[in-house]
mmCIF file of C-alpha atoms in Angstrom:
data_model
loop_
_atom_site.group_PDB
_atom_site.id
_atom_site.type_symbol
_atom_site.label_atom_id
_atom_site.label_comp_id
_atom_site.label_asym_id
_atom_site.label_seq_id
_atom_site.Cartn_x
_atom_site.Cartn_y
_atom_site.Cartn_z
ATOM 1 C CA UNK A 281 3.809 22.437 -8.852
ATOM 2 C CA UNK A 282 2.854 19.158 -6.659
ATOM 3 C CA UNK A 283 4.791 16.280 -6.885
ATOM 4 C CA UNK A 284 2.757 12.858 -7.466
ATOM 5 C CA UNK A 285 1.621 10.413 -4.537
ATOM 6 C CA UNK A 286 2.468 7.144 -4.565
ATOM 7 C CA UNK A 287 0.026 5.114 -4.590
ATOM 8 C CA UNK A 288 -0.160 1.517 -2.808
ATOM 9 C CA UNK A 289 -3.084 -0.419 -4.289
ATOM 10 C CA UNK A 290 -3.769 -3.108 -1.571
ATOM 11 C CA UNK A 291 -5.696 -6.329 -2.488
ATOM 12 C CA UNK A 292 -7.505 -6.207 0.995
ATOM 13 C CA UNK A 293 -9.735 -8.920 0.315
ATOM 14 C CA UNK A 294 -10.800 -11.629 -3.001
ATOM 15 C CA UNK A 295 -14.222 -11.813 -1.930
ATOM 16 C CA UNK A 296 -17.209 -10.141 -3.678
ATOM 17 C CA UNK A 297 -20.833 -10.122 -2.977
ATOM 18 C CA UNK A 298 -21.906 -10.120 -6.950
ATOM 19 C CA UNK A 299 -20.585 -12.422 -9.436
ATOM 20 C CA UNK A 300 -20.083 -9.683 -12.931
ATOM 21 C CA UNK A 301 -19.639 -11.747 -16.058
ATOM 22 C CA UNK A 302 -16.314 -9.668 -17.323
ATOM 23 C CA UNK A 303 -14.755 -10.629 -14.138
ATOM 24 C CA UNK A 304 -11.177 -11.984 -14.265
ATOM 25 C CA UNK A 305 -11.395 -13.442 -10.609
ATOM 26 C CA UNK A 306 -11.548 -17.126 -9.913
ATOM 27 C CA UNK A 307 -14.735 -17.798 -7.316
ATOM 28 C CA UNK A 308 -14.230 -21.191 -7.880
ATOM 29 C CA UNK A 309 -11.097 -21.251 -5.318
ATOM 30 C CA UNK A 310 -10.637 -20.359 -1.453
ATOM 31 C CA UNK A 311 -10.903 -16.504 -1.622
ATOM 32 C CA UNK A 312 -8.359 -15.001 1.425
ATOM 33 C CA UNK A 313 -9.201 -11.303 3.321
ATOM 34 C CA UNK A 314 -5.705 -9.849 3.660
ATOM 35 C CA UNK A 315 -3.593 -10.744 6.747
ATOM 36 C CA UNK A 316 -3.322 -8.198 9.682
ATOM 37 C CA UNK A 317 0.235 -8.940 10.049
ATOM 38 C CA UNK A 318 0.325 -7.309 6.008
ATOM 39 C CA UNK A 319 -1.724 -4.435 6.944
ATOM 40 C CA UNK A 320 0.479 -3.714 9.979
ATOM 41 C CA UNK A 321 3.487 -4.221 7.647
ATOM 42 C CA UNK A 322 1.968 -1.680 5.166
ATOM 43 C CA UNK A 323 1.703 1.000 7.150
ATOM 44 C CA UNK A 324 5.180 0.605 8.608
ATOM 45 C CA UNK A 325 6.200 1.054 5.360
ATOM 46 C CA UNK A 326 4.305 3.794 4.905
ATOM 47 C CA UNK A 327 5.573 5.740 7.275
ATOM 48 C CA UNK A 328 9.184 5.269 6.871
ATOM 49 C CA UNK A 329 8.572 6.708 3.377
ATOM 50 C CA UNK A 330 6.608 9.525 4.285
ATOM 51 C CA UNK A 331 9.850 10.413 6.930
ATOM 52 C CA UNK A 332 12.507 9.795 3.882
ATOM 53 C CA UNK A 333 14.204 12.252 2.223
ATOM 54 C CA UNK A 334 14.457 10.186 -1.327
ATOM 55 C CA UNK A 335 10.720 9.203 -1.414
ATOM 56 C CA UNK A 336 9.686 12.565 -0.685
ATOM 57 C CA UNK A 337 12.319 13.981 -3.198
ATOM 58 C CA UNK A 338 9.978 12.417 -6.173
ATOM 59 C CA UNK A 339 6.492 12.156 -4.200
ATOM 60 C CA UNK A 340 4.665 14.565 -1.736
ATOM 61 C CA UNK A 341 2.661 11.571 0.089
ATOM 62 C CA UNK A 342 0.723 8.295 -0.494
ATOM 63 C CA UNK A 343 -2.359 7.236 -1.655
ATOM 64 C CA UNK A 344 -4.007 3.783 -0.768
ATOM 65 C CA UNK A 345 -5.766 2.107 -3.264
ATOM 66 C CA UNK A 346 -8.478 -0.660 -1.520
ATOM 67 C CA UNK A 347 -8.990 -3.469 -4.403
ATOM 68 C CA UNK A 348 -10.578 -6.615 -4.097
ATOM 69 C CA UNK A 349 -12.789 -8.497 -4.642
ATOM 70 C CA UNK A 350 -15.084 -6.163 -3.199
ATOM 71 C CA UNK A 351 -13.595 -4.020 -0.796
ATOM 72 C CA UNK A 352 -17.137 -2.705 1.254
ATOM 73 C CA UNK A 353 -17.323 -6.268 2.055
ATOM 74 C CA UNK A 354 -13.937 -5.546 4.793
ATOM 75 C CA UNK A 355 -15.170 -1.960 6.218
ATOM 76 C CA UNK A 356 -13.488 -2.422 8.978
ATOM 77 C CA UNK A 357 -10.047 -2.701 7.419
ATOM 78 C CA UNK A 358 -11.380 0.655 5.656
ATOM 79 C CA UNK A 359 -12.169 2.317 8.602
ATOM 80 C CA UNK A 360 -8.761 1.179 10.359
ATOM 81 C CA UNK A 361 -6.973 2.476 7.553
ATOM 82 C CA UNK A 362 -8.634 6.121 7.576
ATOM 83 C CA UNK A 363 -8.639 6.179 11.156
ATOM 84 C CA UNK A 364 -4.689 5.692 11.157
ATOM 85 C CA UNK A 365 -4.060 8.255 8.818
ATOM 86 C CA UNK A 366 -7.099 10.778 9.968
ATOM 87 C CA UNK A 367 -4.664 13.612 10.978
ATOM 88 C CA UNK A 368 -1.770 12.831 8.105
ATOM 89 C CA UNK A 369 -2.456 15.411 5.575
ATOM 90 C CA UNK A 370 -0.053 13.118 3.276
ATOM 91 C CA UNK A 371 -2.350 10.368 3.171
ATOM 92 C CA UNK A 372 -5.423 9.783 1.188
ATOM 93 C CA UNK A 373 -7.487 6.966 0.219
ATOM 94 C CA UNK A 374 -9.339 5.692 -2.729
ATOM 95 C CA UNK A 375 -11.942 3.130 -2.470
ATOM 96 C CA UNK A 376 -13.209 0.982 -5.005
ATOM 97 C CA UNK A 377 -16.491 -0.367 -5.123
ATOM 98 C CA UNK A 378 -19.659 -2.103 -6.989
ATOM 99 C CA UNK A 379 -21.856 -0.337 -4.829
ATOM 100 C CA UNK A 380 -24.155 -3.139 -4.104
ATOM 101 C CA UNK A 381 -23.910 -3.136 -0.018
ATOM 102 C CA UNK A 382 -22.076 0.132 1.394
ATOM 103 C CA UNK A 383 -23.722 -0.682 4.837
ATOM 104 C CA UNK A 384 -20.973 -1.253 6.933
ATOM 105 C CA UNK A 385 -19.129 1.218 5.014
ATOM 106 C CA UNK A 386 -21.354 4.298 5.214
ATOM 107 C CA UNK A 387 -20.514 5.278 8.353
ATOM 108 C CA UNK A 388 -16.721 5.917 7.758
ATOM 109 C CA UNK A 389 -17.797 7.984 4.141
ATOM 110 C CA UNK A 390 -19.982 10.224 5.929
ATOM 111 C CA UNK A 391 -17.527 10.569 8.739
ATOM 112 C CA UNK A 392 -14.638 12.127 6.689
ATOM 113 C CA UNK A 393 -16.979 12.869 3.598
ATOM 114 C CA UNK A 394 -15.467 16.287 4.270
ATOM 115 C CA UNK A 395 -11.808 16.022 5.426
ATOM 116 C CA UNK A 396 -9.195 17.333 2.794
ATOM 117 C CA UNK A 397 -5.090 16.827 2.982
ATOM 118 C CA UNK A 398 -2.145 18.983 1.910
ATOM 119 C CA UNK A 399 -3.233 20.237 -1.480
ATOM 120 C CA UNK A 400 -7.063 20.032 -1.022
ATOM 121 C CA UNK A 401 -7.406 17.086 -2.111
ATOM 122 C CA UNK A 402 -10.306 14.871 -0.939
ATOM 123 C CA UNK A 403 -9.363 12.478 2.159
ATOM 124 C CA UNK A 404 -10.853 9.987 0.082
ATOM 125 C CA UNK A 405 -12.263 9.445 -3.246
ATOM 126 C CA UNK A 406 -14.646 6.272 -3.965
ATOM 127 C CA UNK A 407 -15.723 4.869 -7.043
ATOM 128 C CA UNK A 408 -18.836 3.170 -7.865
ATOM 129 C CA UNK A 409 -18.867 0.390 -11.061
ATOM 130 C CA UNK A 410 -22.102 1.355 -12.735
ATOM 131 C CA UNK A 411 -22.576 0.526 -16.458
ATOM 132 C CA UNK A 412 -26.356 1.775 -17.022
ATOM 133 C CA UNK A 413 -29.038 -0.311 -16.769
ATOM 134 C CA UNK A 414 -29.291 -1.897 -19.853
ATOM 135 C CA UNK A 415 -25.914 -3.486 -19.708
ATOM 136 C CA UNK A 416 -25.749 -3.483 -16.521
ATOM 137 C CA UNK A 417 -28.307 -5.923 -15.406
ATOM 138 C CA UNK A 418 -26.889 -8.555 -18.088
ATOM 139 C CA UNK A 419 -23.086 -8.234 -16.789
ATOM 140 C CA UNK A 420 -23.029 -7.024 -13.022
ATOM 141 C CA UNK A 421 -25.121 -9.587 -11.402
ATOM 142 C CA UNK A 422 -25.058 -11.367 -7.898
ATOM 143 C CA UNK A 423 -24.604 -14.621 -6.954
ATOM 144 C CA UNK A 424 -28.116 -16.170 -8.087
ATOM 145 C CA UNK A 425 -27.035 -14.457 -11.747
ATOM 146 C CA UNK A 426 -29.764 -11.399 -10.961
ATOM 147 C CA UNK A 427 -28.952 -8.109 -12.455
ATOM 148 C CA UNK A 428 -28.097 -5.273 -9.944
ATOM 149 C CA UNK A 429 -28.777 -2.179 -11.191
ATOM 150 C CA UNK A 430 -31.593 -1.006 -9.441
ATOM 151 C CA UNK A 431 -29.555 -1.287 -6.489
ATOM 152 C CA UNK A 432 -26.456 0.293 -7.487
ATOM 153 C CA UNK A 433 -28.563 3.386 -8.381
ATOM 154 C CA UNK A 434 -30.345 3.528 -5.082
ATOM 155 C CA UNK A 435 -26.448 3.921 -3.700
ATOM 156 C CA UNK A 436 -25.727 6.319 -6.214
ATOM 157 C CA UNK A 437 -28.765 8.900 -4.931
ATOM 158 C CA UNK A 438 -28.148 7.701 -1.814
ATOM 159 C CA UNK A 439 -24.338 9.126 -1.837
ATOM 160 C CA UNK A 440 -25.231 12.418 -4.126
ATOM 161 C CA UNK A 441 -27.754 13.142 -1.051
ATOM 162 C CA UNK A 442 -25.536 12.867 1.599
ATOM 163 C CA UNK A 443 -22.818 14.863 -0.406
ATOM 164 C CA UNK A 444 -20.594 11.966 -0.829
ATOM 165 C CA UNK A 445 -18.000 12.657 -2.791
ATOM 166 C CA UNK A 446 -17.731 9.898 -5.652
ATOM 167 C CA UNK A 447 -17.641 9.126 -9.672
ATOM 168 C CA UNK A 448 -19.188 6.553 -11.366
ATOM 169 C CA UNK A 449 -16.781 4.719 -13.802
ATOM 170 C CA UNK A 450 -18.746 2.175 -16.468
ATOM 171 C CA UNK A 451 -17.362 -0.886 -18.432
ATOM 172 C CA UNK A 452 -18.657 -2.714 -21.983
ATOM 173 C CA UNK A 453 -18.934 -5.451 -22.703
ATOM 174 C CA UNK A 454 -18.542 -6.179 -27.110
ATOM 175 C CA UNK A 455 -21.629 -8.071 -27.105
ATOM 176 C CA UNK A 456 -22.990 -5.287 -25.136
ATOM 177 C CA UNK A 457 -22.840 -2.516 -27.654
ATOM 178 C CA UNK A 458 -25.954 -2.392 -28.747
ATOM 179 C CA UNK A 459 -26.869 -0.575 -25.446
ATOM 180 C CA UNK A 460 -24.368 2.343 -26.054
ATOM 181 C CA UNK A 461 -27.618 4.974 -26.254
ATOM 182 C CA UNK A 462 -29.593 3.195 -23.640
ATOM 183 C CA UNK A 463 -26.986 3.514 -21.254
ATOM 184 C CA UNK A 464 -25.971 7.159 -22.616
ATOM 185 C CA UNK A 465 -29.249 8.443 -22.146
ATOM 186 C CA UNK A 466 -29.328 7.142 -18.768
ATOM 187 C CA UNK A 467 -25.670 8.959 -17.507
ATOM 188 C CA UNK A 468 -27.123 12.098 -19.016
ATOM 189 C CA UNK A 469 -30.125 12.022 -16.737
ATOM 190 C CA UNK A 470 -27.498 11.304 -13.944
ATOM 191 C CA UNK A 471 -25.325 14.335 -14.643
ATOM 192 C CA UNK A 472 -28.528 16.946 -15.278
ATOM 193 C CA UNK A 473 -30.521 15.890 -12.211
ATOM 194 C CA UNK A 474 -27.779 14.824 -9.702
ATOM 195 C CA UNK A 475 -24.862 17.295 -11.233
ATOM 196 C CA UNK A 476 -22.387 13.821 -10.951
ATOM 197 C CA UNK A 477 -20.476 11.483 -13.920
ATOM 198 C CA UNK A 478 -19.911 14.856 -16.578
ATOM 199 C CA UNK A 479 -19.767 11.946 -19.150
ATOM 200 C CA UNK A 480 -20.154 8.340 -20.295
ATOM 201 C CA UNK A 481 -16.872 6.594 -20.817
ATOM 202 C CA UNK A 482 -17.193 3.205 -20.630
ATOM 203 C CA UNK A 483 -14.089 1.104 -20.263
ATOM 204 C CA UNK A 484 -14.245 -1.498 -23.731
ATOM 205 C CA UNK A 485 -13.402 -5.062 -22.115
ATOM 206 C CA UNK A 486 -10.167 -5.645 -22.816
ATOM 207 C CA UNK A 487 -9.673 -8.651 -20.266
ATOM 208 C CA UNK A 488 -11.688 -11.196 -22.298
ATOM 209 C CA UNK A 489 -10.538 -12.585 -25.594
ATOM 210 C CA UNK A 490 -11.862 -11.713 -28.314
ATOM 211 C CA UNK A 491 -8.931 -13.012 -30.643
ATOM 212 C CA UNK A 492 -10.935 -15.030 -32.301
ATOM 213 C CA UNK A 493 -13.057 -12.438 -33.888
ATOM 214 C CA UNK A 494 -12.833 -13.167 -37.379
ATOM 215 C CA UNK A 495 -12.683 -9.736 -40.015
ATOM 216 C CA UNK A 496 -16.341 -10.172 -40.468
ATOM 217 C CA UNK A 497 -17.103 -9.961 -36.871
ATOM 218 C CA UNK A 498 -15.083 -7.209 -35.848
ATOM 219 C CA UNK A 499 -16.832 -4.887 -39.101
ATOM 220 C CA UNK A 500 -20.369 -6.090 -37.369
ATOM 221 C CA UNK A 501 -19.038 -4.745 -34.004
ATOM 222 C CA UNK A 502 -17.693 -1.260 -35.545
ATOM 223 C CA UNK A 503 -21.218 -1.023 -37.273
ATOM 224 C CA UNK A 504 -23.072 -1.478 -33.989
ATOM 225 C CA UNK A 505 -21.332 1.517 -32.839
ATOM 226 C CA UNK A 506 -21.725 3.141 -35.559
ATOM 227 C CA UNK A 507 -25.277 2.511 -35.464
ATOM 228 C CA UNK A 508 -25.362 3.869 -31.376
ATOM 229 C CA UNK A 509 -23.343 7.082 -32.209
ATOM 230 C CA UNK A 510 -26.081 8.117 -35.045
ATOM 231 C CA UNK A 511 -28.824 7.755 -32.689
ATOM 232 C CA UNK A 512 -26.783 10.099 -30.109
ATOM 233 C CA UNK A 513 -25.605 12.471 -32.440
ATOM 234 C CA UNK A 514 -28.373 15.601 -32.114
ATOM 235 C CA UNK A 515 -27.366 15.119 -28.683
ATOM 236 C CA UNK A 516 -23.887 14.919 -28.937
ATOM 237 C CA UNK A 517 -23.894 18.464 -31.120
ATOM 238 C CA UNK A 518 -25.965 20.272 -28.896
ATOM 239 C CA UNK A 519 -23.799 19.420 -25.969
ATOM 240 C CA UNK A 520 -20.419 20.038 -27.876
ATOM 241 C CA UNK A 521 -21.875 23.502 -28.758
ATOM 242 C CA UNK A 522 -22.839 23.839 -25.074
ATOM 243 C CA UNK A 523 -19.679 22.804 -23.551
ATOM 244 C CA UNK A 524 -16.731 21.990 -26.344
ATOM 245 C CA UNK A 525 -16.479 18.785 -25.477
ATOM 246 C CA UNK A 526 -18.458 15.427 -26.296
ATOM 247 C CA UNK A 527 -20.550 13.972 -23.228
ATOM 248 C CA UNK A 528 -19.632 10.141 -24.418
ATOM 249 C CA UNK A 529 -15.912 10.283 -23.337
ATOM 250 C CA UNK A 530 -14.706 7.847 -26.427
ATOM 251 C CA UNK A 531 -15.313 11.073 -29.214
ATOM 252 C CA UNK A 532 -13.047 13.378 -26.644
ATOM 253 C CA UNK A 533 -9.284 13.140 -27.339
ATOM 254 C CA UNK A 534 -7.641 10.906 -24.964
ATOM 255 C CA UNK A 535 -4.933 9.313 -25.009
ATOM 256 C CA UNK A 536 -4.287 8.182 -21.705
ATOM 257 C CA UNK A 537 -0.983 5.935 -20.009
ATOM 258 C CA UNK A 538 -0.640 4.313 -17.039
ATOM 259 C CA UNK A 539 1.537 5.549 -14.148
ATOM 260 C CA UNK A 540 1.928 1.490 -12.862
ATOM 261 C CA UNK A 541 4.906 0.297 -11.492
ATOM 262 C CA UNK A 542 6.524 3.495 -11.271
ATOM 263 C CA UNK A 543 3.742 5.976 -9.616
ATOM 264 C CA UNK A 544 1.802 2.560 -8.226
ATOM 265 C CA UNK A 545 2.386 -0.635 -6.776
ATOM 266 C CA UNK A 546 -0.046 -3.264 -5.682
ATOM 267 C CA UNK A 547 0.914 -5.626 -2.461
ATOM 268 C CA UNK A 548 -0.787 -8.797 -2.900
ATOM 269 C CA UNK A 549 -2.015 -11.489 -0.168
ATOM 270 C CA UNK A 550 0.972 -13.075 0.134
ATOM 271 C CA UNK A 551 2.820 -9.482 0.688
ATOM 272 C CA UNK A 552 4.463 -9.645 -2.652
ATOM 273 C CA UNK A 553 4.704 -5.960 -3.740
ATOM 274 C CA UNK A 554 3.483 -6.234 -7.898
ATOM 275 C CA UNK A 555 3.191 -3.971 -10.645
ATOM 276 C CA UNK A 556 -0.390 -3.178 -9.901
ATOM 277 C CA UNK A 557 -3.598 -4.891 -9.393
ATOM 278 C CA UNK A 558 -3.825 -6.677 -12.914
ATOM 279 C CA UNK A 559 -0.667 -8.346 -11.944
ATOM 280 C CA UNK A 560 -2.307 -10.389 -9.515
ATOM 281 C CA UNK A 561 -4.178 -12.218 -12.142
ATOM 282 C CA UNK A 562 -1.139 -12.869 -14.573
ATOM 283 C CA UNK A 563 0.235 -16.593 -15.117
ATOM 284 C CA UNK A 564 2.623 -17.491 -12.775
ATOM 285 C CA UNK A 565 5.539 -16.633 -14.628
ATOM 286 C CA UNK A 566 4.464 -13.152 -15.496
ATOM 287 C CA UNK A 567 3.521 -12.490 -11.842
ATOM 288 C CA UNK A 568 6.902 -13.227 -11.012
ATOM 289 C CA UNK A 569 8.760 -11.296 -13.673
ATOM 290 C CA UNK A 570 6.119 -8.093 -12.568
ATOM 291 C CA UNK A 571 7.084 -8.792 -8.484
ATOM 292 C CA UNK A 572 9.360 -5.954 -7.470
ATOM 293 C CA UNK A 573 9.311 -5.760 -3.576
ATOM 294 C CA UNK A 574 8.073 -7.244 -0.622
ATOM 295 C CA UNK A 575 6.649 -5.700 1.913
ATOM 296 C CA UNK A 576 8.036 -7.901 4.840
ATOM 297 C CA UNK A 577 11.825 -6.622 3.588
ATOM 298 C CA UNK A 578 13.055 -3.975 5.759
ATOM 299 C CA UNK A 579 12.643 -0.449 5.267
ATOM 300 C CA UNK A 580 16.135 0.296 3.660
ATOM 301 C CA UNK A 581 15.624 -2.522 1.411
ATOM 302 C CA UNK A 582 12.196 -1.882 0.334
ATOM 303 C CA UNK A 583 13.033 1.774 -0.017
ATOM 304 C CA UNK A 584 16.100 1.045 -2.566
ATOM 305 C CA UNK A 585 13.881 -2.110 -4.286
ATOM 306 C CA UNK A 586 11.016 1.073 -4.871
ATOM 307 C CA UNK A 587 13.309 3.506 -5.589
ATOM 308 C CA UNK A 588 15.129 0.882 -8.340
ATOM 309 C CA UNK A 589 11.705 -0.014 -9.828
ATOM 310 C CA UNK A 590 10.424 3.969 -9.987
ATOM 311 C CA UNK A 591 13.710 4.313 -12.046
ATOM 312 C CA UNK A 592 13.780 1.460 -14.110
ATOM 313 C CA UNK A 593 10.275 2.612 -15.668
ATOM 314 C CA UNK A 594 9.935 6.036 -15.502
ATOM 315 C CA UNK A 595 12.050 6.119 -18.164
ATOM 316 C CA UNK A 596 9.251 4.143 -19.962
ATOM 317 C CA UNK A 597 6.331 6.590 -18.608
ATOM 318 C CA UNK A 598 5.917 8.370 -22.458
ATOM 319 C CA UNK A 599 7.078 6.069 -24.507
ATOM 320 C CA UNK A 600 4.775 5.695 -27.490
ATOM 321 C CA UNK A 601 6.341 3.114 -30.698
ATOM 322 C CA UNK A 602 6.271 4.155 -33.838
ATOM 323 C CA UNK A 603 2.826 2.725 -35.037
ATOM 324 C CA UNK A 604 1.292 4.387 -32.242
ATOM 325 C CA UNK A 605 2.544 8.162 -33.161
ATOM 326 C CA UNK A 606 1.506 7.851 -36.752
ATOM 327 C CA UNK A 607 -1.976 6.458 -35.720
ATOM 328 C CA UNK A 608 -4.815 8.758 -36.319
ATOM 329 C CA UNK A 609 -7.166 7.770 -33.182
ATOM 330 C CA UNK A 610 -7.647 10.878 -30.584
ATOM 331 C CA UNK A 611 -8.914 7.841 -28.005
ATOM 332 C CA UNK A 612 -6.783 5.313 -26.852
ATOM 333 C CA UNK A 613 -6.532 3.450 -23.594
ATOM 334 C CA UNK A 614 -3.510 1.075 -22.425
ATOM 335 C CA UNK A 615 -3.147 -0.985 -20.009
ATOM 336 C CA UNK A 616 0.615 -2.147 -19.577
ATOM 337 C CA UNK A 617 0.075 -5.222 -17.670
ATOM 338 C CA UNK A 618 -2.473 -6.689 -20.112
ATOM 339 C CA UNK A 619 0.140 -5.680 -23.005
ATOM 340 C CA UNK A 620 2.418 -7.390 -20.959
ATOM 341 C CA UNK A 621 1.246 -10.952 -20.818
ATOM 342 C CA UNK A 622 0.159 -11.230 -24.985
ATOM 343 C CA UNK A 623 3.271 -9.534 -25.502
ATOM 344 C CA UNK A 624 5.176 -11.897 -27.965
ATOM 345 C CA UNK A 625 9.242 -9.684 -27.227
ATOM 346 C CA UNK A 626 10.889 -11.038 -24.786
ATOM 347 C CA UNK A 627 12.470 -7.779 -22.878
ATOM 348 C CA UNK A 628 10.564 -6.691 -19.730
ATOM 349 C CA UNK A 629 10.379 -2.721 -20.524
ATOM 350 C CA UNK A 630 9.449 -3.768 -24.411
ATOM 351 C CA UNK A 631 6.482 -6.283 -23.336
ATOM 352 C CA UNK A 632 5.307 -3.553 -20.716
ATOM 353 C CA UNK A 633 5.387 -0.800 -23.352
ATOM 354 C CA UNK A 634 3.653 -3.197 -26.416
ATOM 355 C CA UNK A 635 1.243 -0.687 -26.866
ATOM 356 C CA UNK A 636 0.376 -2.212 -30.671
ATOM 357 C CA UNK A 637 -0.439 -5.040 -29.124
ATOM 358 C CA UNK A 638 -4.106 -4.549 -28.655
ATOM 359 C CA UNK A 639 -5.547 -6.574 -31.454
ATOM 360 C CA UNK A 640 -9.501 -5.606 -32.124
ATOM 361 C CA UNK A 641 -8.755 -2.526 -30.154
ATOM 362 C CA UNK A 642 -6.687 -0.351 -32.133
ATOM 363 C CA UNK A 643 -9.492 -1.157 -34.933
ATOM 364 C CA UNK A 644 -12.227 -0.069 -32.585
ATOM 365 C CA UNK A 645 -10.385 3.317 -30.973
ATOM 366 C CA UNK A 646 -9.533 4.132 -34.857
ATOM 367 C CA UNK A 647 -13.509 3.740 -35.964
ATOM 368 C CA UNK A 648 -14.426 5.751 -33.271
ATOM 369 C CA UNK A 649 -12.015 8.391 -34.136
ATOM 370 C CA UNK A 650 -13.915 8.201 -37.965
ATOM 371 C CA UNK A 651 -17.394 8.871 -35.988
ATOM 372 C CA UNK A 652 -15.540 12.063 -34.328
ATOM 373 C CA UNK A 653 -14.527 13.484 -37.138
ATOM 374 C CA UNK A 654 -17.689 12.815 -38.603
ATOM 375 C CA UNK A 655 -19.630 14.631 -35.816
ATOM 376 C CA UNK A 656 -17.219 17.325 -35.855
ATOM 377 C CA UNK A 657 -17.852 18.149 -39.436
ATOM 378 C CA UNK A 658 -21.776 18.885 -38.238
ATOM 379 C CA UNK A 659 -20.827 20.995 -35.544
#
C-alpha cells in the first residue's frame, strides 16, 4: 500500500481577478505575490525531504498545493514550479482555480496534461470553483460585482475538450438554497454530456456567521432544502437505482476529516510554515498558536519541527467526541481550523478537534440525513 504525500499548500499570491461574496480575503489591503527568495527556499526544502530517510519513512513524495488569491493570475510561478519537478516522479501539483482567466496558464496544462508520477497519479490535478449558474452569478462575481458564470463554463468545455484533467468543486451560500435544483440540474447536464463532476456537492459556507440565526430561521433554512430535495427526488431514485449512490453528494454517507497539519502544511508570505491555508486568515493570536515551522530554518531543523508537528496530531487524525459518534448524520464535513478559532477549550489538540462546535451545521447535516432516509425508503 502507498504511503501519503505531503502536501505543501503555498499561498503564491493574495490577488484575485473576481471579487466572490463568501470570500474571507481582505481586498481592501496591499495584496503581496509570494517572494522568490520563499519559492527558492521551498524547494530546497523540498528536496532535502524527498532525500531523507524519516520523511520518506511516513510519506512517498510531495504534493504542492498553489492557493491564493487566485493562483492563474502568477502562471509563471506555476510553470516554474512544474518545470522544476518535470522529471521527479515524487512530485505532483494541484492547482486551484476560479477559472475565470486560464490564459497564461493554458499552456503549462496542456503541456503536462498527460505526465503521470510514481503511482500513476496525475502530474497535476486542477480544480475549477463552479457553483451552477444560478448561484453562481449572485456569489462569484468580478470586480464591477458582474456574475461569472458564463465564463467559468466556457473554461470548463474548454478543458473537457482538450482532455484536461480537472473537477469542478461548488460552494453555497444559506441564502442561496433556494437554487439547490437549479444548480443540480445543471451538474447533471455536465456529467451526461461532458462525462466530468459524477455529482453535486456543494461545500455549505461555513466561513460566514450565521450565529445569529435565531430557531425560527434556521427551521426556514432546513425547509428550503427540504423543499429542493422533493423537487430532485424522481431524479435522485432513478440514479440511485442506476448507480447505488445519490448524484447530490450531501444524501451519500460521508463523513470526511481533514489530514491538516499533519499530512499538510501551508507556508505563508512571510515564510511562516501554518497549519494550512485557513490559518492564514485566523486572528493574530490563533495564527500564531497554528505556526509550526519556518521555511527559512535549516533543513535539520525544519525536518525535526515537521516531523514534531506530524506527531503531535496524528494522534488526533480519527478522533471523533462523544456527541459526534452517537450522531445519526451519514454527511458531515469539518474543518479543524475553523473549529479552531470558535473553539471556547483552551488546549490546542481539543480546540483543533471541536468537532461539536459547528453551530447551525450539525442541525443542517442531521436534516439532510432525515431527507436520505426518506429517499431511501422510496427506493
Amino acid at each position: 500500500m502507498n504511503k501519503p504525500l505531503f502536501a505543501f499548500d503555498l499561498n503564491i499570491t493574495q490577488s484575485c481577478n473576481l471579487r466572490c461574496k463568501y470570500c474571507i480575503q481582505d481586498f481592501d489591503k496591499k495584496l503581496k505575490v509570494m517572494d522568490p527568495t520563499i519559492i527558492k527556499h521551498v524547494k530546497q526544502k523540498i528536496n532535502f525531504l524527498l532525500e531523507n530517510k524519516a520523511f520518506r519513512n511516513i510519506y512517498d513524495g510531495v504534493v504542492v498545493f498553489f492557493w491564493g488569491g487566485e493562483p492563474s493570475t502568477q502562471p509563471k510561478i506555476i510553470e516554474d514550479f512544474i518545470e522544476y519537478y518535470k522529471d521527479n516522479d515524487r512530485v505532483k501539483f494541484y492547482i486551484y482555480s476560479n477559472g475565470y482567466n486560464l490564459k497564461g496558464l493554458y499552456p503549462t496544462l496542456l503541456k503536462y496534461k498527460t505526465q503521470k508520477i510514481f503511482n500513476n497519479e496525475n502530474k497535476y490535478d486542477l480544480q475549477i470553483s463552479f457553483d451552477g449558474t444560478a448561484s453562481h452569478d449572485e456569489d462569484r462575481v468580478d470586480i464591477n460585482g458582474k456574475g461569472t458564470a458564463s465564463k467559468v463554463k466556457k473554461t470548463i468545455y474548454e478543458l473537457a475538450s482538450d482532455n484536461i484533467n480537472f473537477g469542478i468543486h461548488p460552494t453555497l451560500a444559506l441564502k442561496n438554497f433556494d437554487k439547490i435544483f437549479d444548480n443540480y440540474m445543471e451538474f447533471k447536464e455536465l456529467a451526461e454530456e461532458l462525462f466530468i463532476c459524477d455529482s453535486y456537492s456543494p461545500t455549505i459556507d461555513y466561513l460566514t456567521d450565521y450565529s445569529y440565526l435565531t430557531k425560527e430561521q434556521l427551521e426556514a433554512v432546513k425547509n428550503k432544502i427540504t423543499e429542493q430535495v422533493k423537487k430532485i427526488a424522481k431524479y435522485e431514485i432513478e440514479y440511485y437505482k442506476k448507480h447505488n449512490r445519490f448524484f447530490l453528494g450531501w444524501l451519500n454517507n460521508h463523513k470526511a476529516l481533514c489530514g491538516a497539519a499533519y499530512n499538510l502544511q501551508a507556508v505563508d508570505q512571510d515564510g511562516s510554515v501554518r497549519a494550512c491555508h485557513g490559518a492564514f486568515y485566523l486572528n493574530e493570536k490563533d495564527k500564531q498558536e497554528l505556526t509550526f515551522n519556518s521555511i527559512f530554518y535549516s533543513n535539520e531543523i525544519f525536518l525535526e519541527k515537521l516531523l514534531q508537528t506530524y506527531n503531535n496530531f496524528h494522534k488526533y487524525s480519527n478522533y471523533i467526541p462523544d456527541e459526534c459518534k452517537n450522531c445519526y448524520a451519514t454527511y458531515c464535513m469539518k474543518c479543524n481550523t475553523a473549529k479552531f478559532s470558535n473553539s471556547k477549550k483552551t488546549d490546542k489538540y481539543e480546540k483543533w478537534s471541536d468537532y461539536t462546535n459547528q453551530g447551525y451545521l450539525c442541525e443542517l447535516y442531521r436534516h439532510i440525513t432525515k431527507l436520505r432516509y426518506g429517499l431511501l425508503k422510496l427506493i
